């Protein structure tokens, strides 16, 4: 029998139904021989598991009172884990049915184990459960979804009556106002108890249960101060819902050994003397006094919280104390109550306060005087007689019995809760571990004490088990008050109605599950006549016929009124291969369960709802056929038609296959050429007549191109044919969306051509500037024709324009064709051969461009500030608007459309590229060219380095449906992805309106992140269909130039790194020369007027300052520079002290333990890497004696921030080394941070309050600087229960 993993990753048997009437043997039915276990799951005809008749055990006691099922026998298990995990008796039936214990578990939503443990404890508390049942929900007054008591009531009813193994708690958490994210937040179980009780009290106002929580869980204690001189006592009364017991006293190495010991410590008074003396109101002076707590009243249900979570001030981390603490099964509380206080308090000395005891004891304002409390006091029930005199029962009755232990397993950072609970029905202990419930023993309870078996002294907690008790709940032993669980027959009428309602709901859910188990769910596709390809999921019962399923699919795909039902059919379909596997002729009455191979969680195939026109006939699809998509190619128009589907057999020959295609397409089989695309762009000509399709590599779904003409193209080799070139272009062409830049108004006015009469096309949103798409495209073509001549005429002006653009951030860039634009109308017929000559002239000869360096293509890196400037100053006059201009014509304003020679449209511009022989060859650059980031396809004379090859490029206007961008500024480009970036820029040049050296190409990734494409000799092979490109104006770098970001280094500022400007450094330039060019730019843009002798440039590695650059250093010779370079600029208070590269500049900072403060950074220049020299310099600077000076290297990134609470002990002070460049220092470069201190200076003594205040300040400071705060490892979300069913709408409310 097959085993499958369950949700808990345990392997459980996979069920297979057995035919009771079958004559098959057991082995044929799936039973495994060889001593392997085979499991049987027995159910009745309704799917219910049969009950065993009443069984009498060996002791003669009838056990029929508890429901029993066939399954694992009751067994003992360890606390905290259900035995179902490890038991060999674990069966599939145990997942479906109630635990053999008779109790129902709770499903863990994600991290709600703390909630499950508390809910099970409350459910197993008879007094709480019965009181909840007695409350009646009024649906007219409140929404049941948001009613916390009602949802708890429902949950308890299900826990008592459901036959499920475990039930969900989502309805309860929904009533809390929680969403699904809360399921992933783990909280403290004691915190949940408090918040839930508060919520119940609010919901139960004005009902009989209004005071239920207080009656069951609330106790009272006295917080007193007793003067040791006059005996005067000042006190107040506090209430509590639980008693927090310290595991290990603050500063102590020994933990309390038992609950009794911790309780005694809780009420142990402390003496206030010395500076802590108490001001006595009677003595009118400060006196020694005794301060403490006394219990006045114990609740009926006593809750003890063992404070295992603490804060370690040494490590600044939350910790969990796993020390051993024993707790008795019966707890006598009489030693902890003071008889002297069992009297009415003296009001003259009472201060009624709701303050909490050290944030632990729950306190409320007392609405009544303590002497007027009714019925319950001192944990003893008073006689309900007419007498007002209190009748006290003996203190020996203050005995509590343990019935719930809530256990935490894990650390302070997180863990798991479960509950060990004793049933008051039979006295048996059970482990309630989420959905698993199992019996446990007293030994298992003792294992939750914590600690370890052997004593390990001070470190015992560190080696102890992390599974231990966290909360204990005791019940007062009082036969007159101890209640029993309400039996089902004794339920109030409204609860009986709720039981019936939940039973019907469960039956309905069961019927629904039965339907689900018999429902086939399969993907359904349909080529909708209106909406194209649609996808959905068909859910059909296995006993429905194919005809009924077709009708369901027909309605699901909303074909009513569009296609008649008798024109639709369901066929077997493979969506991945787009393959129609088979049709189901004559099987309209066959059941879907048989057609689909049964009910499965997933199918290896899909269904397609196929449609036809009324005059058409469905083609039968037989198993074993292959599907072929046939694309007809027209060599004259260079068009490739949409596919026609043809079905063939793998054993057909090529000749037979051509006849089949001829019938489908009407082409001649005699002159037909068939090309198979086996995989992406792998073209294979099928020319062997007798070869079968299988031998040629056909599969389930195939793609072929066919061409049948009388042209001479048949006679040439296939790879040299026009057909191959056309298919090759088709396979490598991608569709790109190009966003053109905006143009500044001044330049736009000079370059805009007005086309009268085209009022329907608005260009660039500027009044008076209107232009048709045809005119824009014509102008672009004319620019290509004349750009070579224009550049020759304007060579000097272009150079001047480029120089001026450097200083003015591209504001004065002018189009190379602006004179022609402003003086004449570009209405000239285009000739395709001239276009090719234009590209050759620009890419391959020096005649079309000046031969100086300004015409070289060079890459550059993205600049944030430059991008911002581009956005404000950039655009182009030839925005491409929405249009249907996609014909193979060039529209001329005067003479109308002119057909191009090669059939391509006006945007089909060829470009230069490497020859075929060089394709795929890995490029190699010399070091200087690679380092400079200049990838040029041209030599120093501007000539092409390789042969020219023409690659497809076509641009057309972008419609609004194509992109979310502004369609008026967007261009759709169809381009061969083997084109280089340089050639692509050249082709885009006419639409941008400036030369390719004056704009940059940015690739747009997910989340609109933009990165510049800079390698001009790389192809667009990494691009794919519908990728987005943004064009931004800006001068490209010349060869040997680098764009550099300059940041100011402010060592003593909260933010030490401040961006200043983008600038350009050139190869061979000295550092001083770069300063001379940089300072005017800083003065103009940043208002920084600095003397050149007070400026230092240094290396920047992320946020860390590095090597100091000296004035005589030369870029690329002494200083390596890269295209994505960043430098620090540091303003000095005095002239530069560093004179040689052998010197070392170190940033130092003094730590003063006595004041808990860090001094400012000060730079120290060392002539060597000697530790002794460093200490001497520090001693000289700080006046700390050399023998007392200690230093440590800072950690992390600059400024190496660290909390003043950690620096004194966390850093490696005074390392035992003689040089700085060895472990553990490794100080080999400028910019290292060193802290130093006086070893004789003692740290400041801090009180707890001062430490906490300092901790908050440091946490805030380090978080602002973005540095790690080691003592805040986890940010917890506050636990809240929303009484209105959702989070508070007031954003200011906490």
Short mmCIF file of N, CA, C and O in Angstrom, two decimals, residues 592-689:
data_model
loop_
_atom_site.label_atom_id
_atom_site.label_comp_id
_atom_site.label_asym_id
_atom_site.label_seq_id
_atom_site.Cartn_x
_atom_site.Cartn_y
_atom_site.Cartn_z
N UNK A 592 -17.43 11.04 -16.86
CA UNK A 592 -16.18 11.78 -16.82
C UNK A 592 -15.12 11.09 -15.99
O UNK A 592 -13.93 11.19 -16.26
N UNK A 593 -15.54 10.38 -14.93
CA UNK A 593 -14.57 9.65 -14.12
C UNK A 593 -13.80 8.64 -14.92
O UNK A 593 -12.59 8.42 -14.71
N UNK A 594 -14.50 8.01 -15.88
CA UNK A 594 -13.82 7.02 -16.74
C UNK A 594 -12.97 7.71 -17.79
O UNK A 594 -11.85 7.28 -18.07
N UNK A 595 -13.48 8.78 -18.37
CA UNK A 595 -12.71 9.47 -19.41
C UNK A 595 -11.42 10.07 -18.87
O UNK A 595 -10.38 10.04 -19.54
N UNK A 596 -11.48 10.60 -17.66
CA UNK A 596 -10.31 11.29 -17.09
C UNK A 596 -9.42 10.37 -16.29
O UNK A 596 -8.38 10.79 -15.79
N UNK A 597 -9.82 9.13 -16.12
CA UNK A 597 -8.99 8.19 -15.36
C UNK A 597 -9.18 8.29 -13.86
O UNK A 597 -8.26 7.99 -13.10
N UNK A 598 -10.37 8.74 -13.42
CA UNK A 598 -10.66 8.83 -12.00
C UNK A 598 -10.47 10.22 -11.44
O UNK A 598 -10.04 11.14 -12.14
N UNK A 599 -10.81 10.35 -10.15
CA UNK A 599 -10.65 11.64 -9.46
C UNK A 599 -9.21 11.74 -8.96
O UNK A 599 -8.75 10.90 -8.20
N UNK A 600 -8.51 12.78 -9.38
CA UNK A 600 -7.11 12.95 -9.00
C UNK A 600 -6.88 14.38 -8.53
O UNK A 600 -7.64 15.29 -8.88
N UNK A 601 -5.85 14.55 -7.73
CA UNK A 601 -5.53 15.91 -7.26
C UNK A 601 -5.02 16.78 -8.39
O UNK A 601 -5.20 17.99 -8.39
N UNK A 602 -4.38 16.17 -9.39
CA UNK A 602 -3.93 16.90 -10.57
C UNK A 602 -3.85 15.94 -11.74
O UNK A 602 -3.69 14.73 -11.56
N UNK A 603 -3.99 16.49 -12.92
CA UNK A 603 -3.97 15.68 -14.15
C UNK A 603 -2.77 16.08 -15.00
O UNK A 603 -2.34 17.24 -14.97
N UNK A 604 -2.28 15.14 -15.77
CA UNK A 604 -1.13 15.39 -16.65
C UNK A 604 -1.57 16.00 -17.97
O UNK A 604 -0.76 16.19 -18.87
N UNK A 605 -2.84 16.30 -18.12
CA UNK A 605 -3.37 16.87 -19.35
C UNK A 605 -4.47 17.86 -18.97
O UNK A 605 -4.85 17.98 -17.80
N UNK A 606 -5.00 18.56 -19.97
CA UNK A 606 -6.07 19.54 -19.77
C UNK A 606 -7.21 19.23 -20.72
O UNK A 606 -7.14 18.27 -21.51
N UNK A 607 -8.24 20.04 -20.64
CA UNK A 607 -9.35 19.95 -21.58
C UNK A 607 -9.48 21.26 -22.34
O UNK A 607 -9.23 22.33 -21.79
N UNK A 608 -9.85 21.16 -23.61
CA UNK A 608 -10.08 22.34 -24.43
C UNK A 608 -11.51 22.29 -24.94
O UNK A 608 -11.95 21.26 -25.48
N UNK A 609 -12.26 23.38 -24.75
CA UNK A 609 -13.59 23.49 -25.32
C UNK A 609 -13.42 24.07 -26.72
O UNK A 609 -13.14 25.25 -26.89
N UNK A 610 -13.57 23.20 -27.70
CA UNK A 610 -13.34 23.59 -29.09
C UNK A 610 -14.66 24.05 -29.70
O UNK A 610 -15.72 23.49 -29.43
N UNK A 611 -14.59 25.08 -30.53
CA UNK A 611 -15.79 25.61 -31.18
C UNK A 611 -15.61 25.55 -32.70
O UNK A 611 -14.49 25.47 -33.22
N UNK A 612 -16.74 25.59 -33.42
CA UNK A 612 -16.73 25.62 -34.89
C UNK A 612 -17.88 26.50 -35.37
O UNK A 612 -18.81 26.80 -34.62
N UNK A 613 -17.79 26.89 -36.62
CA UNK A 613 -18.91 27.60 -37.23
C UNK A 613 -19.96 26.58 -37.66
O UNK A 613 -19.63 25.41 -37.92
N UNK A 614 -21.23 26.98 -37.77
CA UNK A 614 -22.30 26.01 -38.10
C UNK A 614 -22.05 25.23 -39.38
O UNK A 614 -22.42 24.06 -39.49
N UNK A 615 -21.38 25.87 -40.37
CA UNK A 615 -21.16 25.16 -41.65
C UNK A 615 -19.94 24.24 -41.61
O UNK A 615 -19.72 23.46 -42.54
N UNK A 616 -19.13 24.34 -40.54
CA UNK A 616 -17.92 23.51 -40.45
C UNK A 616 -18.23 22.16 -39.80
O UNK A 616 -19.28 21.96 -39.18
N UNK A 617 -17.28 21.25 -39.95
CA UNK A 617 -17.39 19.93 -39.35
C UNK A 617 -16.16 19.71 -38.48
O UNK A 617 -15.04 20.05 -38.88
N UNK A 618 -16.35 19.17 -37.25
CA UNK A 618 -15.22 18.90 -36.37
C UNK A 618 -14.31 17.83 -36.96
O UNK A 618 -14.78 16.80 -37.46
N UNK A 619 -13.03 18.08 -36.89
CA UNK A 619 -12.05 17.09 -37.35
C UNK A 619 -11.74 16.13 -36.21
O UNK A 619 -11.48 16.56 -35.09
N UNK A 620 -11.80 14.82 -36.46
CA UNK A 620 -11.48 13.88 -35.37
C UNK A 620 -9.99 13.88 -35.06
O UNK A 620 -9.16 13.92 -35.96
N UNK A 621 -9.66 13.90 -33.75
CA UNK A 621 -8.26 13.83 -33.31
C UNK A 621 -8.03 12.46 -32.71
O UNK A 621 -8.68 12.09 -31.72
N UNK A 622 -7.13 11.71 -33.31
CA UNK A 622 -6.89 10.35 -32.86
C UNK A 622 -5.60 10.29 -32.04
O UNK A 622 -4.64 11.01 -32.34
N UNK A 623 -5.56 9.44 -31.03
CA UNK A 623 -4.32 9.27 -30.26
C UNK A 623 -3.18 8.83 -31.17
O UNK A 623 -3.38 8.02 -32.08
N UNK A 624 -2.01 9.37 -30.97
CA UNK A 624 -0.85 9.01 -31.79
C UNK A 624 -0.56 10.03 -32.87
O UNK A 624 0.51 10.02 -33.47
N UNK A 625 -1.50 10.93 -33.15
CA UNK A 625 -1.26 11.98 -34.12
C UNK A 625 -0.38 13.07 -33.50
O UNK A 625 -0.35 13.24 -32.29
N UNK A 626 0.29 13.78 -34.39
CA UNK A 626 1.06 14.94 -33.93
C UNK A 626 0.44 16.18 -34.52
O UNK A 626 -0.19 16.15 -35.58
N UNK A 627 0.60 17.28 -33.81
CA UNK A 627 0.02 18.54 -34.25
C UNK A 627 1.12 19.40 -34.86
O UNK A 627 2.22 19.53 -34.29
N UNK A 628 0.83 19.99 -35.99
CA UNK A 628 1.81 20.81 -36.70
C UNK A 628 1.18 22.18 -36.97
O UNK A 628 0.09 22.27 -37.53
N UNK A 629 1.87 23.22 -36.56
CA UNK A 629 1.46 24.59 -36.88
C UNK A 629 2.23 25.03 -38.12
O UNK A 629 3.46 25.10 -38.10
N UNK A 630 1.49 25.29 -39.18
CA UNK A 630 2.09 25.60 -40.47
C UNK A 630 2.01 27.11 -40.72
O UNK A 630 0.92 27.69 -40.72
N UNK A 631 3.17 27.75 -40.91
CA UNK A 631 3.25 29.17 -41.25
C UNK A 631 3.62 29.28 -42.73
O UNK A 631 4.67 28.78 -43.15
N UNK A 632 2.79 29.93 -43.51
CA UNK A 632 3.06 30.14 -44.93
C UNK A 632 3.91 31.40 -45.10
O UNK A 632 3.57 32.46 -44.55
N UNK A 633 5.01 31.27 -45.88
CA UNK A 633 5.94 32.38 -46.07
C UNK A 633 5.80 32.91 -47.50
O UNK A 633 5.80 32.13 -48.46
N UNK A 634 5.67 34.23 -47.62
CA UNK A 634 5.61 34.89 -48.93
C UNK A 634 6.91 35.66 -49.12
O UNK A 634 7.16 36.66 -48.44
N UNK A 635 7.74 35.16 -50.04
CA UNK A 635 9.06 35.79 -50.23
C UNK A 635 8.94 37.18 -50.84
O UNK A 635 9.77 38.05 -50.57
N UNK A 636 7.94 37.41 -51.64
CA UNK A 636 7.82 38.72 -52.30
C UNK A 636 7.52 39.82 -51.29
O UNK A 636 8.16 40.87 -51.29
N UNK A 637 6.55 39.57 -50.44
CA UNK A 637 6.19 40.60 -49.45
C UNK A 637 6.95 40.44 -48.14
O UNK A 637 6.80 41.24 -47.22
N UNK A 638 7.78 39.39 -48.09
CA UNK A 638 8.54 39.07 -46.88
C UNK A 638 7.61 38.95 -45.66
O UNK A 638 7.94 39.37 -44.56
N UNK A 639 6.46 38.36 -45.89
CA UNK A 639 5.47 38.19 -44.82
C UNK A 639 5.39 36.74 -44.39
O UNK A 639 5.58 35.82 -45.20
N UNK A 640 5.15 36.54 -43.11
CA UNK A 640 4.96 35.21 -42.54
C UNK A 640 3.56 35.17 -41.95
O UNK A 640 3.24 35.94 -41.03
N UNK A 641 2.71 34.31 -42.48
CA UNK A 641 1.29 34.28 -42.10
C UNK A 641 1.10 33.61 -40.74
O UNK A 641 1.98 32.92 -40.22
N UNK A 642 -0.08 33.85 -40.18
CA UNK A 642 -0.46 33.19 -38.92
C UNK A 642 -0.57 31.68 -39.15
O UNK A 642 -0.84 31.22 -40.27
N UNK A 643 -0.40 30.89 -38.09
CA UNK A 643 -0.32 29.44 -38.29
C UNK A 643 -1.67 28.80 -38.63
O UNK A 643 -2.72 29.26 -38.22
N UNK A 644 -1.57 27.73 -39.41
CA UNK A 644 -2.70 26.84 -39.69
C UNK A 644 -2.39 25.50 -39.03
O UNK A 644 -1.28 24.98 -39.19
N UNK A 645 -3.33 24.93 -38.28
CA UNK A 645 -3.09 23.67 -37.58
C UNK A 645 -3.38 22.49 -38.49
O UNK A 645 -4.44 22.41 -39.12
N UNK A 646 -2.40 21.60 -38.56
CA UNK A 646 -2.53 20.38 -39.37
C UNK A 646 -2.13 19.21 -38.50
O UNK A 646 -1.17 19.30 -37.72
N UNK A 647 -2.85 18.09 -38.59
CA UNK A 647 -2.51 16.88 -37.82
C UNK A 647 -1.93 15.84 -38.76
O UNK A 647 -2.43 15.61 -39.86
N UNK A 648 -0.84 15.23 -38.29
CA UNK A 648 -0.15 14.24 -39.12
C UNK A 648 0.27 13.06 -38.24
O UNK A 648 0.12 13.09 -37.02
N UNK A 649 0.80 12.02 -38.88
CA UNK A 649 1.30 10.86 -38.16
C UNK A 649 2.82 10.81 -38.26
O UNK A 649 3.41 11.22 -39.26
N UNK A 650 3.45 10.30 -37.22
CA UNK A 650 4.91 10.27 -37.18
C UNK A 650 5.50 9.35 -38.26
O UNK A 650 6.65 9.53 -38.66
N UNK A 651 4.70 8.37 -38.74
CA UNK A 651 5.24 7.44 -39.75
C UNK A 651 4.98 7.93 -41.17
O UNK A 651 5.26 7.23 -42.13
N UNK A 652 4.41 9.13 -41.33
CA UNK A 652 4.24 9.70 -42.65
C UNK A 652 5.58 10.13 -43.22
O UNK A 652 6.47 10.58 -42.48
N UNK A 653 5.72 10.06 -44.56
CA UNK A 653 6.94 10.52 -45.21
C UNK A 653 6.82 12.03 -45.47
O UNK A 653 5.73 12.61 -45.39
N UNK A 654 7.93 12.62 -45.85
CA UNK A 654 7.93 14.06 -46.15
C UNK A 654 7.05 14.34 -47.35
O UNK A 654 6.32 15.34 -47.40
N UNK A 655 7.08 13.44 -48.35
CA UNK A 655 6.23 13.63 -49.54
C UNK A 655 4.76 13.63 -49.15
O UNK A 655 3.99 14.49 -49.59
N UNK A 656 4.35 12.66 -48.33
CA UNK A 656 2.96 12.60 -47.87
C UNK A 656 2.61 13.83 -47.03
O UNK A 656 1.49 14.35 -47.11
N UNK A 657 3.56 14.27 -46.24
CA UNK A 657 3.32 15.44 -45.40
C UNK A 657 3.12 16.69 -46.25
O UNK A 657 2.25 17.54 -45.96
N UNK A 658 3.89 16.83 -47.35
CA UNK A 658 3.72 17.98 -48.24
C UNK A 658 2.34 17.95 -48.90
O UNK A 658 1.71 19.00 -49.07
N UNK A 659 1.87 16.74 -49.28
CA UNK A 659 0.53 16.63 -49.86
C UNK A 659 -0.53 17.08 -48.86
O UNK A 659 -1.50 17.74 -49.22
N UNK A 660 -0.31 16.72 -47.59
CA UNK A 660 -1.25 17.11 -46.54
C UNK A 660 -1.29 18.63 -46.38
O UNK A 660 -2.36 19.23 -46.26
N UNK A 661 -0.10 19.26 -46.40
CA UNK A 661 -0.03 20.71 -46.27
C UNK A 661 -0.65 21.38 -47.49
O UNK A 661 -1.33 22.41 -47.39
N UNK A 662 -0.41 20.80 -48.67
CA UNK A 662 -0.96 21.37 -49.91
C UNK A 662 -2.48 21.41 -49.84
O UNK A 662 -3.12 22.38 -50.29
N UNK A 663 -3.09 20.35 -49.29
CA UNK A 663 -4.55 20.33 -49.15
C UNK A 663 -5.03 21.43 -48.19
O UNK A 663 -6.08 22.04 -48.40
N UNK A 664 -4.25 21.66 -47.14
CA UNK A 664 -4.68 22.63 -46.13
C UNK A 664 -4.44 24.07 -46.55
O UNK A 664 -5.18 24.97 -46.16
N UNK A 665 -3.39 24.31 -47.37
CA UNK A 665 -3.01 25.69 -47.70
C UNK A 665 -3.30 26.08 -49.15
O UNK A 665 -3.31 27.27 -49.46
N UNK A 666 -3.49 25.08 -50.03
CA UNK A 666 -3.71 25.38 -51.44
C UNK A 666 -2.42 25.66 -52.19
O UNK A 666 -2.46 26.08 -53.34
N UNK A 667 -1.27 25.43 -51.59
CA UNK A 667 0.02 25.63 -52.26
C UNK A 667 0.37 24.40 -53.09
O UNK A 667 -0.15 23.29 -52.87
N UNK A 668 1.28 24.58 -54.02
CA UNK A 668 1.73 23.48 -54.86
C UNK A 668 2.74 22.63 -54.10
O UNK A 668 3.73 23.15 -53.56
N UNK A 669 2.51 21.32 -54.06
CA UNK A 669 3.43 20.43 -53.37
C UNK A 669 4.72 20.23 -54.15
O UNK A 669 5.74 19.83 -53.58
N UNK A 670 4.69 20.48 -55.48
CA UNK A 670 5.85 20.24 -56.32
C UNK A 670 7.00 21.20 -56.00
O UNK A 670 8.15 20.82 -55.93
N UNK A 671 6.66 22.47 -55.78
CA UNK A 671 7.71 23.48 -55.53
C UNK A 671 7.81 23.84 -54.04
O UNK A 671 8.46 24.81 -53.69
N UNK A 672 7.17 23.06 -53.20
CA UNK A 672 7.08 23.40 -51.78
C UNK A 672 8.39 23.11 -51.05
O UNK A 672 9.00 22.06 -51.23
N UNK A 673 8.81 24.10 -50.28
CA UNK A 673 9.92 23.89 -49.34
C UNK A 673 9.35 23.93 -47.92
O UNK A 673 8.60 24.85 -47.58
N UNK A 674 9.70 22.91 -47.11
CA UNK A 674 9.20 22.82 -45.73
C UNK A 674 10.39 22.94 -44.78
O UNK A 674 11.37 22.20 -44.92
N UNK A 675 10.31 23.87 -43.85
CA UNK A 675 11.38 24.09 -42.88
C UNK A 675 10.82 23.83 -41.48
O UNK A 675 9.81 24.44 -41.09
N UNK A 676 11.46 22.94 -40.74
CA UNK A 676 11.04 22.61 -39.36
C UNK A 676 11.88 23.41 -38.37
O UNK A 676 13.11 23.44 -38.46
N UNK A 677 11.19 24.06 -37.45
CA UNK A 677 11.89 24.74 -36.35
C UNK A 677 11.88 23.77 -35.17
O UNK A 677 10.92 23.67 -34.43
N UNK A 678 12.98 23.04 -35.00
CA UNK A 678 13.03 21.99 -33.98
C UNK A 678 13.06 22.57 -32.58
O UNK A 678 12.42 22.07 -31.67
N UNK A 679 13.84 23.60 -32.38
CA UNK A 679 13.84 24.33 -31.12
C UNK A 679 14.06 25.79 -31.48
O UNK A 679 14.06 26.14 -32.67
N UNK A 680 14.26 26.61 -30.50
CA UNK A 680 14.30 28.04 -30.78
C UNK A 680 15.36 28.38 -31.83
O UNK A 680 16.56 28.13 -31.63
N UNK A 681 14.90 28.90 -32.97
CA UNK A 681 15.78 29.37 -34.04
C UNK A 681 16.70 28.28 -34.60
O UNK A 681 17.77 28.57 -35.13
N UNK A 682 16.28 27.01 -34.49
CA UNK A 682 17.03 25.90 -35.08
C UNK A 682 16.23 25.44 -36.30
O UNK A 682 15.24 24.71 -36.17
N UNK A 683 16.64 25.89 -37.48
CA UNK A 683 15.88 25.66 -38.71
C UNK A 683 16.45 24.48 -39.47
O UNK A 683 17.66 24.37 -39.67
N UNK A 684 15.56 23.59 -39.94
CA UNK A 684 15.99 22.38 -40.64
C UNK A 684 15.12 22.22 -41.89
O UNK A 684 13.89 22.10 -41.79
N UNK A 685 15.74 22.23 -43.07
CA UNK A 685 15.01 22.05 -44.33
C UNK A 685 14.72 20.56 -44.53
O UNK A 685 15.63 19.72 -44.47
N UNK A 686 13.44 20.23 -44.74
CA UNK A 686 13.03 18.83 -44.94
C UNK A 686 13.05 18.54 -46.45
O UNK A 686 12.12 18.90 -47.17
N UNK A 687 14.12 17.91 -46.92
CA UNK A 687 14.29 17.72 -48.36
C UNK A 687 14.38 16.25 -48.77
O UNK A 687 14.40 15.94 -49.96
N UNK A 688 14.45 15.30 -47.83
CA UNK A 688 14.53 13.88 -48.18
C UNK A 688 13.12 13.34 -48.31
O UNK A 688 12.39 13.25 -47.30
N UNK A 689 12.67 12.97 -49.52
CA UNK A 689 11.25 12.64 -49.73
C UNK A 689 10.74 11.47 -48.90
O UNK A 689 9.62 11.50 -48.41
#
